[in-house]
N, CA and C of each residue as an Amber inpcrd file, in Angstrom:
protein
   276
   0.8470000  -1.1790000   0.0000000   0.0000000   0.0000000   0.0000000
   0.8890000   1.2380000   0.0000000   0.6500000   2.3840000  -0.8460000
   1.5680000   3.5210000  -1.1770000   1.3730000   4.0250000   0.1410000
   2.0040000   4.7930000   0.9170000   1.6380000   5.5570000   1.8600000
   1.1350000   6.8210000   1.9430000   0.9430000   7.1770000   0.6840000
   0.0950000   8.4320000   0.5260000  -1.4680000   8.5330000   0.3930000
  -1.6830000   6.8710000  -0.0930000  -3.4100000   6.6650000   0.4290000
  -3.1260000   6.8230000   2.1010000  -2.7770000   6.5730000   2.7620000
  -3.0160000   6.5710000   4.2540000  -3.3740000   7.9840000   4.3330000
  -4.1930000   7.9580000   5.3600000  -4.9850000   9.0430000   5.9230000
  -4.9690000   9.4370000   7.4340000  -5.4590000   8.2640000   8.1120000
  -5.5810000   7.8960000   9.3990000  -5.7660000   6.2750000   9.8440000
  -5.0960000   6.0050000  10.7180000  -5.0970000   4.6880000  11.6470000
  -6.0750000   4.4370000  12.7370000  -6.9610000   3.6270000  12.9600000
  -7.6680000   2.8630000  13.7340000  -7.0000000   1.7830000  14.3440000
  -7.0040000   1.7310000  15.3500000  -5.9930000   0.7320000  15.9780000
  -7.0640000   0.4550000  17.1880000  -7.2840000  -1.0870000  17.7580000
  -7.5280000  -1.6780000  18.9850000  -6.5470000  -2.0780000  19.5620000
  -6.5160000  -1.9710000  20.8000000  -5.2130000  -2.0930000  21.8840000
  -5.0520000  -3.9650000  21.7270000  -5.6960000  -4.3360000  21.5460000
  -6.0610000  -5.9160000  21.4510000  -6.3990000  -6.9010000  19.6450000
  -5.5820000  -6.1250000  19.1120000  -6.3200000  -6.9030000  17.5940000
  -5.2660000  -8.2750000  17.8120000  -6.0490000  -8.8180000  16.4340000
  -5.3470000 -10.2000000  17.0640000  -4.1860000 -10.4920000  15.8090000
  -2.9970000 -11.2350000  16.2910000  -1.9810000 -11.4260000  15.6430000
  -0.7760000 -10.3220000  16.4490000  -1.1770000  -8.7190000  15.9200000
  -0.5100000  -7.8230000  16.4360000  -1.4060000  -7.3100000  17.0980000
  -0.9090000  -6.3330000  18.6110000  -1.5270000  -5.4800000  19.1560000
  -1.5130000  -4.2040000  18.4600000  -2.4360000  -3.5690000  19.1020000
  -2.2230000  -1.9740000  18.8910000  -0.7510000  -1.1200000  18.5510000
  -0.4570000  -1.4020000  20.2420000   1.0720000  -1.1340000  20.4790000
   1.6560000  -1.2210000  19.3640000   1.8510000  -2.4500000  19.0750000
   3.0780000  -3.3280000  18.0640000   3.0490000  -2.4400000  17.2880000
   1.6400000  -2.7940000  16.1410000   1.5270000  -1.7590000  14.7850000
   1.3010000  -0.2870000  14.6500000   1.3180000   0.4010000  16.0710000
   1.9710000   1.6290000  15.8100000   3.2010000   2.3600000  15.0650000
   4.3220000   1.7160000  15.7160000   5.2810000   1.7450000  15.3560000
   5.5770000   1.8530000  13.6560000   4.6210000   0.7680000  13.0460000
   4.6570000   0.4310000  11.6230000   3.7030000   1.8200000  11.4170000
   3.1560000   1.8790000  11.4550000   2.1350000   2.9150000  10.6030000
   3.2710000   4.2550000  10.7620000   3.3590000   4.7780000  11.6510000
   4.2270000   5.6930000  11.7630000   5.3100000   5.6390000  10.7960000
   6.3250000   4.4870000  10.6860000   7.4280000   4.5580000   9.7530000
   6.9200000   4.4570000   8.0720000   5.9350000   4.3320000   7.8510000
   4.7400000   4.4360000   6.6920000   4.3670000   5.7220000   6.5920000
   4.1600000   6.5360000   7.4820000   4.2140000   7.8870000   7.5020000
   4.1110000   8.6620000   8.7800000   5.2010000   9.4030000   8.7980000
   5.1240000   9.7380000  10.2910000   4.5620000  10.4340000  10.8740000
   3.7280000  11.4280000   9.7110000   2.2610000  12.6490000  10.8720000
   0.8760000  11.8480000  10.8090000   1.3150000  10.6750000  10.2790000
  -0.2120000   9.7480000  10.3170000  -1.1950000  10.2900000  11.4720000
  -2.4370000  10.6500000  11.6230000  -3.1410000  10.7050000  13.2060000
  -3.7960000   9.1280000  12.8090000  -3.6330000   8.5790000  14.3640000
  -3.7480000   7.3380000  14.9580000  -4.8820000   7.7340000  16.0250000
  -5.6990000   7.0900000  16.0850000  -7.1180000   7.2230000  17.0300000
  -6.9060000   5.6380000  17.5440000  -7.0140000   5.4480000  18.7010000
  -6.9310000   4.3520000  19.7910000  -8.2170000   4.0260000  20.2640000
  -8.5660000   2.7400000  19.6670000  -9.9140000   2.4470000  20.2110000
  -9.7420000   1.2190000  21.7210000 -10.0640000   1.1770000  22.9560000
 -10.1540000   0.0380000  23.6320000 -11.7090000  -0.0470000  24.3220000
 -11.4540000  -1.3260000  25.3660000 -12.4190000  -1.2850000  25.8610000
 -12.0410000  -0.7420000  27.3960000 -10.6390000  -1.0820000  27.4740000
 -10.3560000   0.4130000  28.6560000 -10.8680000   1.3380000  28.7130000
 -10.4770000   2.0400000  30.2800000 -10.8530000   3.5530000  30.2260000
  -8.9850000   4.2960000  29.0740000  -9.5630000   5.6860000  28.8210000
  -8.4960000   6.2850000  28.3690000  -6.9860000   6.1290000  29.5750000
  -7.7370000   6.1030000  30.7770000  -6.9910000   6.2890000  32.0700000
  -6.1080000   5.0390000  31.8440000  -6.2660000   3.4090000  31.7340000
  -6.1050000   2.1960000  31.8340000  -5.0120000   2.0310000  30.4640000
  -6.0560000   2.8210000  29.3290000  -4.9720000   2.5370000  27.9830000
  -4.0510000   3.5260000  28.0380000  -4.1480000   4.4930000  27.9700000
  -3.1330000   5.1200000  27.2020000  -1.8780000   5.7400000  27.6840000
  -1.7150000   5.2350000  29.0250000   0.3000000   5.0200000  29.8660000
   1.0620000   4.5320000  28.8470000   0.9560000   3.2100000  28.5520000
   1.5130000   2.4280000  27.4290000   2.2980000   2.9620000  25.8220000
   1.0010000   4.0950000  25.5680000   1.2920000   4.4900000  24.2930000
   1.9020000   6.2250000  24.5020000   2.2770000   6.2550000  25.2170000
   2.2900000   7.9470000  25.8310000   3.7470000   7.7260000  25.3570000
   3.6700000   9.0370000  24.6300000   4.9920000   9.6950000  23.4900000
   5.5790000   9.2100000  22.4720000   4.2270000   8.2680000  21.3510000
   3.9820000   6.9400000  20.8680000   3.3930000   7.8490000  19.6950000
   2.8530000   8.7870000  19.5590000   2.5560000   9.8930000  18.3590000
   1.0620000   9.3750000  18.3490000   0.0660000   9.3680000  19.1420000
  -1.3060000   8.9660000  18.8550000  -1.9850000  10.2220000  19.0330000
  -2.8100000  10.3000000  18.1270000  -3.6620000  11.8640000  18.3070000
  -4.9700000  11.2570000  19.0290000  -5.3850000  10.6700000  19.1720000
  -7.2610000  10.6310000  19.8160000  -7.3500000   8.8000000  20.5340000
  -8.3920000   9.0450000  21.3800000  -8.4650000   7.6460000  22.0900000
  -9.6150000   7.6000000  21.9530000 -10.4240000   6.5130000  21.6570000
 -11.9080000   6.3580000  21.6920000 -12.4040000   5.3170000  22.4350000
 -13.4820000   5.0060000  23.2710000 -13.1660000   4.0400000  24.2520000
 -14.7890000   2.8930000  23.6540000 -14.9320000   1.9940000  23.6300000
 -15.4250000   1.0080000  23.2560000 -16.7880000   1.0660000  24.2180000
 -17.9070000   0.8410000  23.8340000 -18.7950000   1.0350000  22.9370000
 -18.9270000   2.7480000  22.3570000 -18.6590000   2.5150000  20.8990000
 -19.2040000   3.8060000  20.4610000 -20.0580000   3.5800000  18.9740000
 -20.3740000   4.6800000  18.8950000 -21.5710000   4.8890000  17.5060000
 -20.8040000   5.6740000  16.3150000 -21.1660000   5.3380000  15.2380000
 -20.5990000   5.7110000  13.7150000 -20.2460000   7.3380000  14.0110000
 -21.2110000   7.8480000  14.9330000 -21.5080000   9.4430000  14.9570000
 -19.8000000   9.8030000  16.2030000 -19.9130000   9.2370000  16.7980000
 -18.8830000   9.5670000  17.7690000 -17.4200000   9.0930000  16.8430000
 -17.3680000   8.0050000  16.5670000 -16.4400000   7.8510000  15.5910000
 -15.9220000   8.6750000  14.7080000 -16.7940000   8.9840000  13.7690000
 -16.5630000  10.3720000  12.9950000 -16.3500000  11.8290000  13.6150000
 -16.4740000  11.9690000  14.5570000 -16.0740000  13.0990000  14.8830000
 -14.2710000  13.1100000  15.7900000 -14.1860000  11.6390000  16.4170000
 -13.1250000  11.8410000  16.5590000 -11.8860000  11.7030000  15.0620000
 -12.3880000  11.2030000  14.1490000 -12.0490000  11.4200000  13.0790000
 -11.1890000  12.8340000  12.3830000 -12.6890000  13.1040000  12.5610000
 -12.3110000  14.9320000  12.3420000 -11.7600000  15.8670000  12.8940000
 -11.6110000  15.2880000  14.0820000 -10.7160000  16.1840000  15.1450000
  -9.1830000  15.7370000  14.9260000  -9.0270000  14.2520000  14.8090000
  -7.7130000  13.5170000  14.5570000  -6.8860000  14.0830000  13.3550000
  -7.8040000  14.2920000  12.0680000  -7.5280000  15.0230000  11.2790000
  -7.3580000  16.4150000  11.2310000  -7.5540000  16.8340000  11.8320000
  -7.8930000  18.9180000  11.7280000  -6.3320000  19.0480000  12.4900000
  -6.5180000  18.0770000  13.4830000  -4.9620000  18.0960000  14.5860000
  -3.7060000  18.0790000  13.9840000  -3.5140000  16.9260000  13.0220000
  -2.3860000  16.8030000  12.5670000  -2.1720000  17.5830000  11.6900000
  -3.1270000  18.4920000  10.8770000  -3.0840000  18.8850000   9.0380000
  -2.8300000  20.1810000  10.3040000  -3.0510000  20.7450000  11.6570000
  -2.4380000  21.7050000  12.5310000  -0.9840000  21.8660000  13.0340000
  -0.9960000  20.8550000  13.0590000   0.6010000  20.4260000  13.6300000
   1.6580000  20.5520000  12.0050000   0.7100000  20.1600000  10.9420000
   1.8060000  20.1220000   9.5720000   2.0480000  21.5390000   9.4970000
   1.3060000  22.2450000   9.2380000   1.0800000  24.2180000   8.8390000
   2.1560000  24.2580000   9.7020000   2.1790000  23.8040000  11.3220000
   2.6470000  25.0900000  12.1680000   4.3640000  24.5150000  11.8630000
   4.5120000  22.9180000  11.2400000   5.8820000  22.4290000  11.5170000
   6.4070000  23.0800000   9.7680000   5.4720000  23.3890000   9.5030000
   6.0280000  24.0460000   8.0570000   5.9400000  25.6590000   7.8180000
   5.5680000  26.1040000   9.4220000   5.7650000  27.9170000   9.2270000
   4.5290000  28.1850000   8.5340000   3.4150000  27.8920000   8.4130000
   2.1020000  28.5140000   7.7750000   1.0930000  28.3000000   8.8050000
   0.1240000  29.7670000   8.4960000  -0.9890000  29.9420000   9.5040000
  -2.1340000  29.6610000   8.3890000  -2.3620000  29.7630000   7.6000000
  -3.3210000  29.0840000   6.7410000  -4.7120000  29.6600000   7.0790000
């Protein structure tokens, strides 16, 4: 897969084969301002020690709806395309 289709990462702390954890690492070296949204069935409190300074923009915690999903989406996105402008000197 080119890494310029990538957009954003969905990751469960628990998928099976690899964890979350693991395939962070990979997505990142695939592209490194990727935003990564963390889904568990933890609290945010429980998951996200582990992944802390791990480059994840958003945590979403298990049960959620298409509607909550998408918005952390959009926030995951607005964040990083924020972080690109400001690491490239533009206020946009």
């Amino acid at each position: 897969m080119a890494k310029s289709y990538l957009r954003e990462g969905l990751l469960d702390m628990t998928m099976p084969v690899m964890s979350g954890e693991a395939r962070l690492p990979w997505l990142k070296s695939l592209r490194a301002d990727i935003p990564v949204i963390l889904s568990s069935g933890f609290s945010e409190v429980e998951a996200a020690p582990q992944f802390q300074g791990k480059g994840l923009t958003e945590f979403i915690q298990k049960p959620y709806g298409a509607a909550a999903l998408a918005e952390k989406v959009k926030g995951a996105i607005a964040r990083a395309s924020a972080r690109r402008k400001a690491a490239e000197g533009r206020a946009d």
